[in-house]
Coordinates of C-alpha atoms and ligand atoms in Angstrom, one line a residue:
M1 CA 123.8 186.4 133.7
T2 CA 123.3 190.1 132.8
D3 CA 123.3 191.1 129.2
H4 CA 126.6 193.2 129.0
N5 CA 124.8 196.0 127.3
Y6 CA 122.6 196.8 130.3
D7 CA 123.2 197.6 134.0
Y8 CA 120.4 195.2 135.0
D9 CA 118.4 192.4 133.6
V10 CA 115.2 193.8 135.2
L11 CA 114.3 197.3 136.5
V12 CA 111.0 197.6 138.2
I13 CA 109.5 201.1 138.5
G14 CA 107.5 201.4 141.8
A15 CA 107.9 199.4 145.0
G16 CA 104.2 198.7 145.9
P17 CA 102.9 195.2 146.3
G18 CA 103.1 194.7 142.5
G19 CA 106.6 196.2 142.1
Y20 CA 108.4 194.9 145.1
V21 CA 107.0 191.3 144.6
A22 CA 108.1 191.4 140.9
A23 CA 111.6 192.6 141.9
I24 CA 112.0 189.9 144.6
R25 CA 110.8 187.1 142.3
A26 CA 113.0 188.3 139.4
A27 CA 116.0 188.2 141.8
Q28 CA 115.0 184.8 143.1
L29 CA 115.0 183.6 139.5
G30 CA 118.6 184.7 139.1
L31 CA 118.0 188.0 137.3
K32 CA 120.1 191.1 138.3
T33 CA 117.3 193.4 139.5
A34 CA 116.8 197.0 140.6
C35 CA 113.6 198.7 141.8
A36 CA 113.1 202.5 141.5
E37 CA 110.9 204.0 144.2
G38 CA 110.2 207.7 144.7
R39 CA 108.7 207.4 148.2
E40 CA 110.9 207.5 151.2
T41 CA 109.9 204.0 152.2
L42 CA 109.1 200.8 150.2
G43 CA 105.7 199.1 150.1
G44 CA 103.8 201.6 147.9
T45 CA 100.3 202.8 148.6
C46 CA 99.4 199.5 150.3
L47 CA 101.9 199.5 153.1
N48 CA 102.3 203.3 153.5
V49 CA 98.9 204.8 153.2
G50 CA 96.5 202.1 152.1
C51 CA 95.8 198.5 153.2
I52 CA 98.0 198.4 156.3
P53 CA 97.3 201.7 158.0
S54 CA 93.6 201.4 157.3
K55 CA 93.5 198.0 158.8
A56 CA 95.4 199.2 161.8
M57 CA 92.8 201.8 162.4
L58 CA 89.9 199.4 161.7
H59 CA 91.3 196.8 164.1
A60 CA 91.8 199.3 166.9
S61 CA 88.5 201.0 166.5
E62 CA 86.7 197.7 166.5
Y63 CA 87.8 197.1 170.1
F64 CA 86.8 200.6 171.1
D65 CA 83.4 200.2 169.4
A66 CA 82.8 196.8 171.1
A67 CA 83.6 198.4 174.5
K68 CA 81.5 201.4 173.8
N69 CA 78.4 199.9 172.2
G70 CA 77.7 197.3 174.8
A71 CA 79.0 194.3 172.9
M72 CA 81.7 193.6 175.6
K73 CA 79.1 194.0 178.4
E74 CA 77.0 191.4 176.7
L75 CA 80.0 189.0 177.1
G76 CA 80.3 189.8 180.8
I77 CA 83.1 192.4 180.5
D78 CA 82.3 195.8 182.0
V79 CA 84.6 198.5 180.7
E80 CA 84.4 202.2 180.4
P81 CA 86.5 202.9 177.3
K82 CA 88.5 206.2 176.9
L83 CA 89.9 207.0 173.5
N84 CA 93.6 207.6 173.3
L85 CA 93.7 208.7 169.7
E86 CA 97.4 209.5 169.8
Q87 CA 98.3 205.9 170.9
M88 CA 95.9 204.6 168.2
H89 CA 97.8 206.6 165.6
A90 CA 101.2 205.5 167.1
Q91 CA 100.3 201.8 166.8
R92 CA 99.3 202.4 163.2
R93 CA 102.6 204.2 162.4
D94 CA 104.4 201.4 164.1
A95 CA 102.7 198.7 161.9
V96 CA 103.6 200.7 158.8
K97 CA 107.2 201.2 159.9
G98 CA 107.7 197.5 160.7
L99 CA 106.3 196.3 157.4
T100 CA 107.9 198.9 155.1
G101 CA 111.2 198.2 156.9
G102 CA 110.5 194.5 156.3
I103 CA 110.5 195.1 152.5
E104 CA 113.8 196.9 152.7
F105 CA 115.2 193.8 154.5
L106 CA 113.8 191.5 151.8
F107 CA 115.4 193.6 149.1
K108 CA 118.8 193.3 150.8
K109 CA 118.3 189.6 151.4
N110 CA 117.4 189.0 147.7
K111 CA 120.0 191.5 146.4
V112 CA 117.5 193.8 144.8
D113 CA 119.1 197.3 144.4
W114 CA 116.8 200.2 145.5
K115 CA 117.2 203.2 143.2
K116 CA 115.8 206.1 145.3
G117 CA 113.8 208.6 143.3
Y118 CA 111.1 208.9 140.6
A119 CA 112.0 207.2 137.3
T120 CA 111.4 208.7 133.9
F121 CA 111.9 206.8 130.6
Q122 CA 114.6 208.0 128.2
D123 CA 114.1 205.1 125.9
A124 CA 112.6 201.6 126.2
H125 CA 115.7 200.3 128.1
T126 CA 116.8 203.4 129.9
V127 CA 115.4 205.5 132.7
K128 CA 116.6 208.4 134.7
V129 CA 116.2 208.2 138.5
G130 CA 117.2 211.5 140.0
D131 CA 120.7 212.1 138.6
E132 CA 121.4 208.5 137.8
T133 CA 120.8 206.8 134.4
V134 CA 119.9 203.2 134.7
T135 CA 119.6 200.7 131.9
A136 CA 117.9 197.3 131.9
K137 CA 116.9 194.7 129.4
D138 CA 113.4 194.5 130.7
I139 CA 111.5 197.2 132.5
V140 CA 108.3 196.7 134.5
I141 CA 106.0 199.6 135.2
A142 CA 104.3 199.2 138.6
T143 CA 103.6 202.8 139.4
G144 CA 100.3 202.2 141.1
S145 CA 97.5 204.7 141.5
S146 CA 96.5 207.8 143.4
V147 CA 93.3 209.5 144.5
T148 CA 90.8 210.6 141.8
P149 CA 90.1 214.3 142.4
L150 CA 86.5 215.6 142.5
P151 CA 86.0 218.8 140.4
G152 CA 85.0 221.7 142.6
V153 CA 86.5 220.1 145.7
E154 CA 90.0 220.9 146.9
V155 CA 91.7 218.4 149.2
D156 CA 94.0 219.8 151.8
N157 CA 95.1 216.9 154.1
D158 CA 97.1 219.3 156.4
K159 CA 94.0 221.3 157.4
H160 CA 92.0 218.1 158.2
V161 CA 88.8 219.5 156.8
V162 CA 88.6 218.2 153.3
V163 CA 90.7 215.1 153.1
D164 CA 91.4 212.1 150.9
S165 CA 92.1 208.6 152.3
T166 CA 95.7 209.5 153.4
G167 CA 94.4 212.5 155.3
A168 CA 91.5 210.5 156.8
L169 CA 94.0 208.1 158.3
E170 CA 95.8 210.9 160.1
L171 CA 93.0 213.0 161.7
P172 CA 94.3 214.4 165.0
Q173 CA 90.7 214.6 166.4
V174 CA 87.5 212.7 166.0
P175 CA 85.3 214.9 163.7
K176 CA 81.8 215.7 165.1
K177 CA 80.2 215.4 161.7
M178 CA 81.9 213.7 158.8
V179 CA 80.6 213.4 155.2
V180 CA 82.1 210.7 153.1
I181 CA 81.8 211.3 149.3
G182 CA 81.5 207.9 147.6
G183 CA 80.0 204.7 149.1
G184 CA 82.8 202.5 147.9
V185 CA 85.4 200.5 149.8
I186 CA 87.4 203.5 151.2
G187 CA 84.4 205.5 152.2
L188 CA 82.9 202.5 154.1
E189 CA 86.1 201.4 155.7
L190 CA 87.3 204.8 156.9
G191 CA 83.8 206.0 157.5
S192 CA 83.4 203.0 159.8
V193 CA 86.6 203.9 161.7
W194 CA 85.5 207.4 162.5
R195 CA 81.9 206.4 163.2
R196 CA 83.2 203.9 165.8
L197 CA 85.3 206.6 167.4
G198 CA 82.4 208.9 167.8
A199 CA 81.8 210.9 164.5
E200 CA 78.3 211.2 163.0
V201 CA 78.9 209.9 159.5
T202 CA 76.9 210.6 156.3
C203 CA 77.8 208.8 153.1
V204 CA 76.9 210.5 149.8
E205 CA 76.8 208.1 146.9
F206 CA 76.1 209.0 143.3
L207 CA 74.5 205.6 142.4
D208 CA 71.3 204.2 143.8
E209 CA 73.3 201.7 145.9
I210 CA 76.6 201.5 147.7
L211 CA 79.5 199.1 146.8
P212 CA 79.2 199.0 143.0
G213 CA 80.5 195.8 141.4
M214 CA 79.4 193.6 144.3
D215 CA 76.5 191.2 144.3
G216 CA 73.1 193.0 144.5
D217 CA 71.9 191.2 147.7
I218 CA 75.2 191.9 149.4
R219 CA 75.0 195.6 148.5
K220 CA 71.5 196.0 150.0
E221 CA 72.3 193.9 153.1
A222 CA 75.6 195.8 153.7
R223 CA 73.8 199.1 153.6
K224 CA 71.2 197.9 156.1
I225 CA 73.9 196.8 158.5
F226 CA 75.9 200.1 158.2
K227 CA 72.7 202.0 158.7
K228 CA 71.9 200.0 161.9
Q229 CA 75.4 200.9 163.1
G230 CA 74.6 204.6 162.6
I231 CA 76.0 205.6 159.2
E232 CA 73.5 207.7 157.2
F233 CA 73.2 207.4 153.4
K234 CA 72.3 209.8 150.7
L235 CA 72.0 207.7 147.6
S236 CA 71.5 208.9 144.0
T237 CA 73.1 212.1 145.1
K238 CA 76.1 214.0 143.8
V239 CA 78.4 216.5 145.4
T240 CA 78.9 219.5 143.2
G241 CA 81.1 221.6 145.4
V242 CA 82.6 222.1 148.8
T243 CA 83.5 225.5 150.3
V244 CA 85.6 225.7 153.5
K245 CA 85.4 228.5 156.1
G246 CA 87.7 228.0 159.0
K247 CA 87.0 224.5 160.3
T248 CA 83.6 224.1 158.6
A249 CA 82.9 222.7 155.2
T250 CA 79.7 223.4 153.3
L251 CA 78.8 220.8 150.7
T252 CA 76.4 221.4 147.8
L253 CA 74.5 218.3 146.9
E254 CA 72.2 217.6 143.9
P255 CA 70.1 214.6 142.9
A256 CA 72.2 212.5 140.5
A257 CA 69.5 212.8 137.9
G258 CA 69.4 216.6 138.3
G259 CA 67.1 218.7 140.4
D260 CA 67.2 221.2 143.3
A261 CA 70.5 221.7 145.2
E262 CA 70.8 221.5 149.0
T263 CA 73.6 222.2 151.3
M264 CA 75.1 220.3 154.2
E265 CA 77.7 221.2 156.8
A266 CA 80.5 219.1 158.2
D267 CA 83.7 219.5 160.0
C268 CA 85.4 216.8 157.9
V269 CA 84.8 215.7 154.3
L270 CA 86.4 212.5 152.9
V271 CA 86.7 212.4 149.2
S272 CA 86.7 208.7 148.1
I273 CA 85.4 208.5 144.6
G274 CA 88.0 206.1 143.2
R275 CA 91.6 206.0 142.2
K276 CA 93.5 206.7 138.9
P277 CA 96.6 205.1 137.5
N278 CA 99.9 206.9 138.0
T279 CA 101.4 207.5 134.6
D280 CA 102.1 211.2 134.6
G281 CA 105.8 212.2 134.7
L282 CA 106.8 208.7 133.7
G283 CA 107.9 209.8 130.2
L284 CA 105.7 207.4 128.3
D285 CA 106.0 209.7 125.3
A286 CA 109.7 208.9 125.1
I287 CA 108.8 205.2 124.4
R288 CA 105.7 206.0 122.4
L289 CA 103.5 204.1 124.9
E290 CA 99.9 205.4 125.0
T291 CA 97.4 204.9 127.8
N292 CA 93.8 204.1 127.3
K293 CA 90.8 206.4 128.1
R294 CA 91.0 205.6 131.8
G295 CA 94.7 206.4 131.8
Q296 CA 95.7 202.7 132.2
I297 CA 98.5 200.9 130.4
E298 CA 97.1 198.1 128.4
T299 CA 99.0 194.8 128.3
D300 CA 98.6 191.2 126.9
H301 CA 98.0 188.2 129.2
D302 CA 101.7 188.0 129.9
F303 CA 101.8 191.7 131.0
R304 CA 103.7 192.8 127.9
T305 CA 103.0 196.3 126.8
K306 CA 103.1 197.3 123.1
V307 CA 106.7 198.3 123.5
D308 CA 109.2 195.5 123.4
G309 CA 111.0 195.0 126.7
V310 CA 108.4 197.1 128.7
W311 CA 105.9 195.3 130.9
A312 CA 103.2 196.7 133.3
I313 CA 101.3 195.4 136.3
G314 CA 99.1 196.4 139.3
D315 CA 96.9 199.4 139.7
C316 CA 98.2 201.1 136.6
V317 CA 96.8 198.4 134.3
P318 CA 93.1 197.4 133.8
G319 CA 91.4 195.3 136.5
P320 CA 90.5 195.6 140.1
M321 CA 92.8 197.9 142.1
L322 CA 93.8 195.4 144.8
A323 CA 97.1 194.6 146.5
H324 CA 96.8 190.8 146.0
K325 CA 96.0 191.2 142.3
A326 CA 99.1 193.4 142.0
E327 CA 101.2 190.9 143.9
D328 CA 100.1 187.9 141.8
E329 CA 100.8 190.0 138.6
G330 CA 104.3 190.8 140.1
I331 CA 105.1 187.1 140.4
A332 CA 103.7 186.3 137.0
V333 CA 105.6 189.1 135.1
A334 CA 108.9 188.2 136.7
E335 CA 108.4 184.5 135.7
N336 CA 107.5 185.5 132.2
I337 CA 110.6 187.7 131.9
A338 CA 112.7 184.8 133.1
G339 CA 111.2 182.7 130.3
Q340 CA 108.8 180.7 132.5
T341 CA 105.0 180.7 132.3
G342 CA 103.5 183.3 134.7
I343 CA 99.7 183.3 134.8
V344 CA 97.1 185.2 136.8
N345 CA 93.5 183.9 136.7
H346 CA 91.7 187.3 136.6
A347 CA 88.3 185.6 136.9
I348 CA 89.1 184.5 140.5
I349 CA 90.3 187.5 142.4
P350 CA 88.6 187.8 145.8
S351 CA 87.6 191.2 147.1
V352 CA 87.1 192.1 150.7
V353 CA 85.7 195.1 152.5
Y354 CA 87.2 195.1 156.0
T355 CA 84.3 196.5 157.9
W356 CA 82.4 194.8 160.8
P357 CA 81.1 192.4 159.6
E358 CA 83.5 191.9 156.6
I359 CA 82.1 191.8 153.1
A360 CA 83.7 189.5 150.6
G361 CA 83.2 187.9 147.2
V362 CA 84.9 186.0 144.4
G363 CA 83.8 185.3 140.9
L364 CA 80.6 186.4 139.3
T365 CA 77.8 188.3 141.1
T366 CA 74.2 186.8 140.6
E367 CA 73.5 189.6 138.1
E368 CA 76.6 188.8 136.1
A369 CA 75.9 185.0 136.2
I370 CA 72.4 185.5 134.8
E371 CA 73.8 187.8 132.1
K372 CA 76.4 185.2 131.2
M373 CA 73.6 182.7 130.8
G374 CA 71.9 184.9 128.3
G375 CA 69.5 186.4 130.8
D376 CA 68.0 183.0 131.7
K377 CA 67.5 183.1 135.5
K378 CA 66.7 179.4 135.6
A379 CA 70.2 178.6 134.3
V380 CA 71.6 179.9 137.6
K381 CA 71.1 178.3 141.0
V382 CA 71.7 180.2 144.2
G383 CA 72.1 178.8 147.7
K384 CA 72.0 181.3 150.6
F385 CA 72.6 180.6 154.3
P386 CA 72.1 183.3 157.0
M387 CA 74.8 183.7 159.6
V388 CA 72.1 183.6 162.3
G389 CA 71.8 179.9 161.5
N390 CA 75.6 179.4 162.1
S391 CA 76.3 178.2 165.7
R392 CA 79.6 180.1 166.0
A393 CA 78.3 183.4 164.7
K394 CA 75.2 183.1 167.0
T395 CA 77.3 182.2 170.0
N396 CA 79.6 185.1 169.4
H397 CA 76.6 187.5 169.1
D398 CA 77.4 188.3 165.5
P399 CA 74.3 187.1 163.6
D400 CA 74.4 189.7 160.8
G401 CA 75.0 188.6 157.2
F402 CA 74.8 185.5 155.0
V403 CA 76.8 183.4 152.6
K404 CA 75.7 183.0 149.0
V405 CA 76.9 180.4 146.5
I406 CA 76.0 180.9 142.9
A407 CA 76.2 177.9 140.6
E408 CA 75.5 177.0 137.0
A409 CA 72.2 175.0 137.1
E410 CA 73.1 172.4 134.6
S411 CA 76.7 171.5 135.6
D412 CA 76.6 172.7 139.3
K413 CA 79.9 174.5 138.6
V414 CA 80.3 177.3 141.1
L415 CA 80.4 180.7 139.4
G416 CA 80.6 183.0 142.4
V417 CA 80.6 183.1 146.2
W418 CA 79.6 186.2 148.3
A419 CA 79.6 186.6 152.1
I420 CA 78.8 189.1 154.8
A421 CA 80.2 187.6 158.0
V422 CA 82.7 188.8 160.7
P423 CA 85.5 186.7 159.2
A424 CA 84.2 186.8 155.5
G425 CA 87.7 187.9 154.2
T426 CA 89.3 184.8 155.6
M427 CA 86.3 182.5 154.6
I428 CA 86.4 183.6 151.0
A429 CA 89.9 182.0 150.5
E430 CA 88.2 178.6 150.6
A431 CA 85.9 179.6 147.8
A432 CA 88.7 181.0 145.7
V433 CA 90.8 177.8 146.0
A434 CA 87.7 175.6 145.3
M435 CA 86.8 177.7 142.3
E436 CA 90.4 177.6 141.0
F437 CA 90.0 173.8 140.9
G438 CA 86.6 174.1 139.1
T439 CA 84.5 173.1 142.1
T440 CA 80.8 172.2 142.0
S441 CA 78.5 173.3 144.9
E442 CA 78.2 169.6 145.7
D443 CA 82.0 169.4 146.2
I444 CA 81.8 172.2 148.9
A445 CA 78.7 170.7 150.4
Y446 CA 80.3 167.3 150.9
T447 CA 83.6 168.7 152.2
C448 CA 83.9 168.3 156.0
H449 CA 84.1 171.7 157.6
A450 CA 85.3 172.1 161.2
H451 CA 82.6 172.8 163.9
P452 CA 82.0 175.3 165.3
T453 CA 83.3 177.7 162.6
H454 CA 81.8 180.5 160.5
S455 CA 83.0 178.5 157.5
E456 CA 80.2 176.0 158.1
A457 CA 78.0 178.7 156.6
M458 CA 79.9 178.2 153.3
K459 CA 79.1 174.5 153.4
E460 CA 75.5 175.2 154.2
A461 CA 75.1 177.8 151.5
A462 CA 76.5 175.2 149.0
M463 CA 74.0 172.6 150.4
A464 CA 71.3 175.3 149.9
V465 CA 72.1 175.3 146.1
Q466 CA 70.4 171.8 146.1
G467 CA 67.7 173.1 148.5
K468 CA 69.0 171.0 151.4
P469 CA 70.7 173.0 154.1
I470 CA 70.4 171.6 157.6
H471 CA 70.4 174.5 160.0
V472 CA 67.6 176.7 158.6
Ligands
FAD1 P1 101.2 201.1 144.6 O1 101.0 200.4 145.9 O2 100.4 202.4 144.4 O3 102.7 201.4 144.4 C1 103.2 202.1 143.4 C2 104.5 202.8 143.9 O4 105.2 203.3 142.7 C3 104.3 203.9 144.8 O5 105.0 203.7 146.0 C4 104.8 205.2 144.1 O6 105.5 206.1 144.9 C5 105.8 204.5 143.1 N1 106.0 205.3 141.9 C6 105.0 205.9 141.1 N2 105.6 206.5 140.0 C7 106.9 206.3 140.1 C8 108.0 206.6 139.3 N3 107.9 207.3 138.2 N4 109.2 206.3 139.8 C9 109.4 205.6 140.9 N5 108.4 205.2 141.7 C10 107.2 205.5 141.3 N6 93.9 196.7 148.5 C11 93.7 195.5 149.0 O7 93.8 194.5 148.3 N7 93.3 195.4 150.3 C12 93.1 196.4 151.1 O8 92.7 196.3 152.3 C13 93.3 197.7 150.6 N8 93.1 198.8 151.3 C14 93.4 200.1 150.8 C15 93.1 201.2 151.6 C16 93.4 202.4 151.1 C17 93.1 203.6 152.0 C18 93.9 202.6 149.8 C19 94.2 204.0 149.2 C20 94.1 201.5 149.0 C21 93.8 200.2 149.5 N9 94.0 199.1 148.7 C22 93.7 197.8 149.2 C23 94.5 199.1 147.3 C24 96.0 198.8 147.2 O9 96.7 199.7 148.1 C25 96.5 198.9 145.8 O10 95.7 198.1 145.0 C26 97.9 198.4 145.7 O11 98.8 199.2 146.5 C27 98.4 198.5 144.3 O12 99.7 198.1 144.2 P2 100.7 198.6 143.1 O13 102.0 198.0 143.3 O14 100.1 198.5 141.8 O15 100.8 200.2 143.3
NAI2 P1 85.5 202.9 144.8 O1 85.6 202.8 143.3 O2 85.5 201.7 145.6 O3 84.2 203.7 145.2 C1 83.9 205.0 144.8 C2 82.4 205.3 144.9 O4 82.2 206.7 144.7 C3 81.6 204.6 144.0 O5 80.5 204.0 144.7 C4 81.1 205.7 143.0 O6 79.8 205.4 142.5 C5 81.1 206.9 144.0 N1 81.2 208.2 143.3 C6 81.9 208.5 142.2 N2 81.8 209.8 142.0 C7 80.9 210.3 142.9 C8 80.4 211.6 143.2 N3 80.7 212.7 142.5 N4 79.6 211.8 144.3 C9 79.2 210.7 145.0 N5 79.7 209.5 144.8 C10 80.6 209.3 143.8 O7 86.7 203.9 145.2 P2 87.4 204.2 146.6 O8 86.5 203.8 147.7 O9 87.9 205.5 146.5 O10 88.6 203.1 146.5 C11 89.5 203.2 145.5 C12 90.1 201.8 145.2 O11 90.9 201.4 146.3 C13 89.1 200.8 145.0 O12 89.1 200.5 143.7 C14 89.5 199.6 145.8 O13 89.8 198.5 145.0 C15 90.8 200.0 146.5 N6 90.6 199.7 147.9 C16 90.5 198.4 148.3 C17 90.2 198.2 149.6 C18 90.0 196.7 150.0 O14 90.3 195.9 149.2 N7 89.5 196.5 151.2 C19 90.2 199.2 150.7 C20 90.3 200.5 150.1 C21 90.5 200.7 148.8

């Protein structure tokens, strides 16, 4: 029952995977709920300009690439592919429309009121959304994130020359030469899309290796595979400026450690150097809520901020900026508001790069595991199994990659699992469930895995922790 002093029990600000899930779960728990969203459609970054449209382009371009690079010919299918980019974009827009409309349906089904507009705090229980003032006993901030700008580089998505991830999803033509600034998840996914469709792609990365945060072996192997596919890399290099003349961009590059500058031309530049939390314009001053140095809103384990009745989840709080992390926090925050115990195990959040092959991991990297053991390498055991030894991967002509299981030597408890394999994103779910139950490598090794599946490589990597895989 609603507290009579407020319009709603719960108001969620932002309808991305964090916010819309929080709103639906709050409503399911019997709380009168509204969700404010400024975008014209629900679903946030993820459904509108992130996970879903990027996967639509990745999926379609995978087929094109397989037809063009001879992979289909090898299977006995002779095709001469012709790109219909307009149709590829149309199917992407269709996927987005279907899924964002689906959230609208779920809001209606669960009786969540959508307040259309950007919300600004008036006090801890009151926000303004457009002309409307809405009050709620509890308010959840789920405002997500947006692109981090690069000083000296002006993004103009409409001109299609210097773009961010949103612009890179919408290019009306395949660029001849594309430079991706940042060898992170967006750069590699969207760089792969346009490379497959015919662009020459160069990735400029500030650090000495791509995919920071992932396991060291995985980072090296991933770069080798992308290079084989035709992506060029300039590591330990920073972009200090981009000038545009007509349809050509000229980039100025410098060694990250300092040194002589060089220039490079491209007809498309993708800026993908990270994302920053959305907190500007939210009126946090009105409730005296400060952000940390990275602009994030800090919370406790229950997702409570320092202000009573105000909670925060998703990309605008610390932790990986991932849709499934935001969703799980959405469920947990709603359960906590309803007086239940909502928990997210932040140590076990899988991450996946949806390239070909996919790259996935959960838990600690080898480097983190050794550090956790006080730098003692012998305290950590690693089992590795190459996909070339997996019958299904070999039969499907996809031998690239490996699975790696990292365990504590003494207890055999699994600390992390990493994989490069065509379906690594799906395979990693097994590792996440097993780790959630405190698995040992032996538990995985003695669990029967269906044959022939790529997942057998997970079992073999676990067997390799004890030095006894069968198929290598
Ligand atoms: P968001 O999805 O950003 O949603 C926040 C919403 O709040 C937005 O719709 C915004 O309009 C709204 N909002 C902001 N301020 C206000 C306000 N004051 N009032 C009202 N509304 C407001 N993650 C994955 O896990 N897998 C992927 O494959 C993946 N692919 C991605 C691809 C790209 C190109 C990008 C950019 C991101 C990708 N991500 C992926 C990351 C994922 O999109 C985010 O982690 C996720 O969307 C975060 O969810 P959220 O609910 O915290 O915020
Ligand atoms: P990112 O943080 O993944 O990678 C950014 C990269 O840019 C880093 O490698 C960094 O070292 C590099 N960089 C930073 N400044 C630079 C500079 N001046 N010059 C050259 N390189 C520089 O960020 P990205 O790719 O923009 O993605 C943002 C977020 O979106 C990620 O945190 C990710 O979690 C999320 N995302 C997730 C996806 C998935 O789960 N599959 C897909 C796409 C995005």
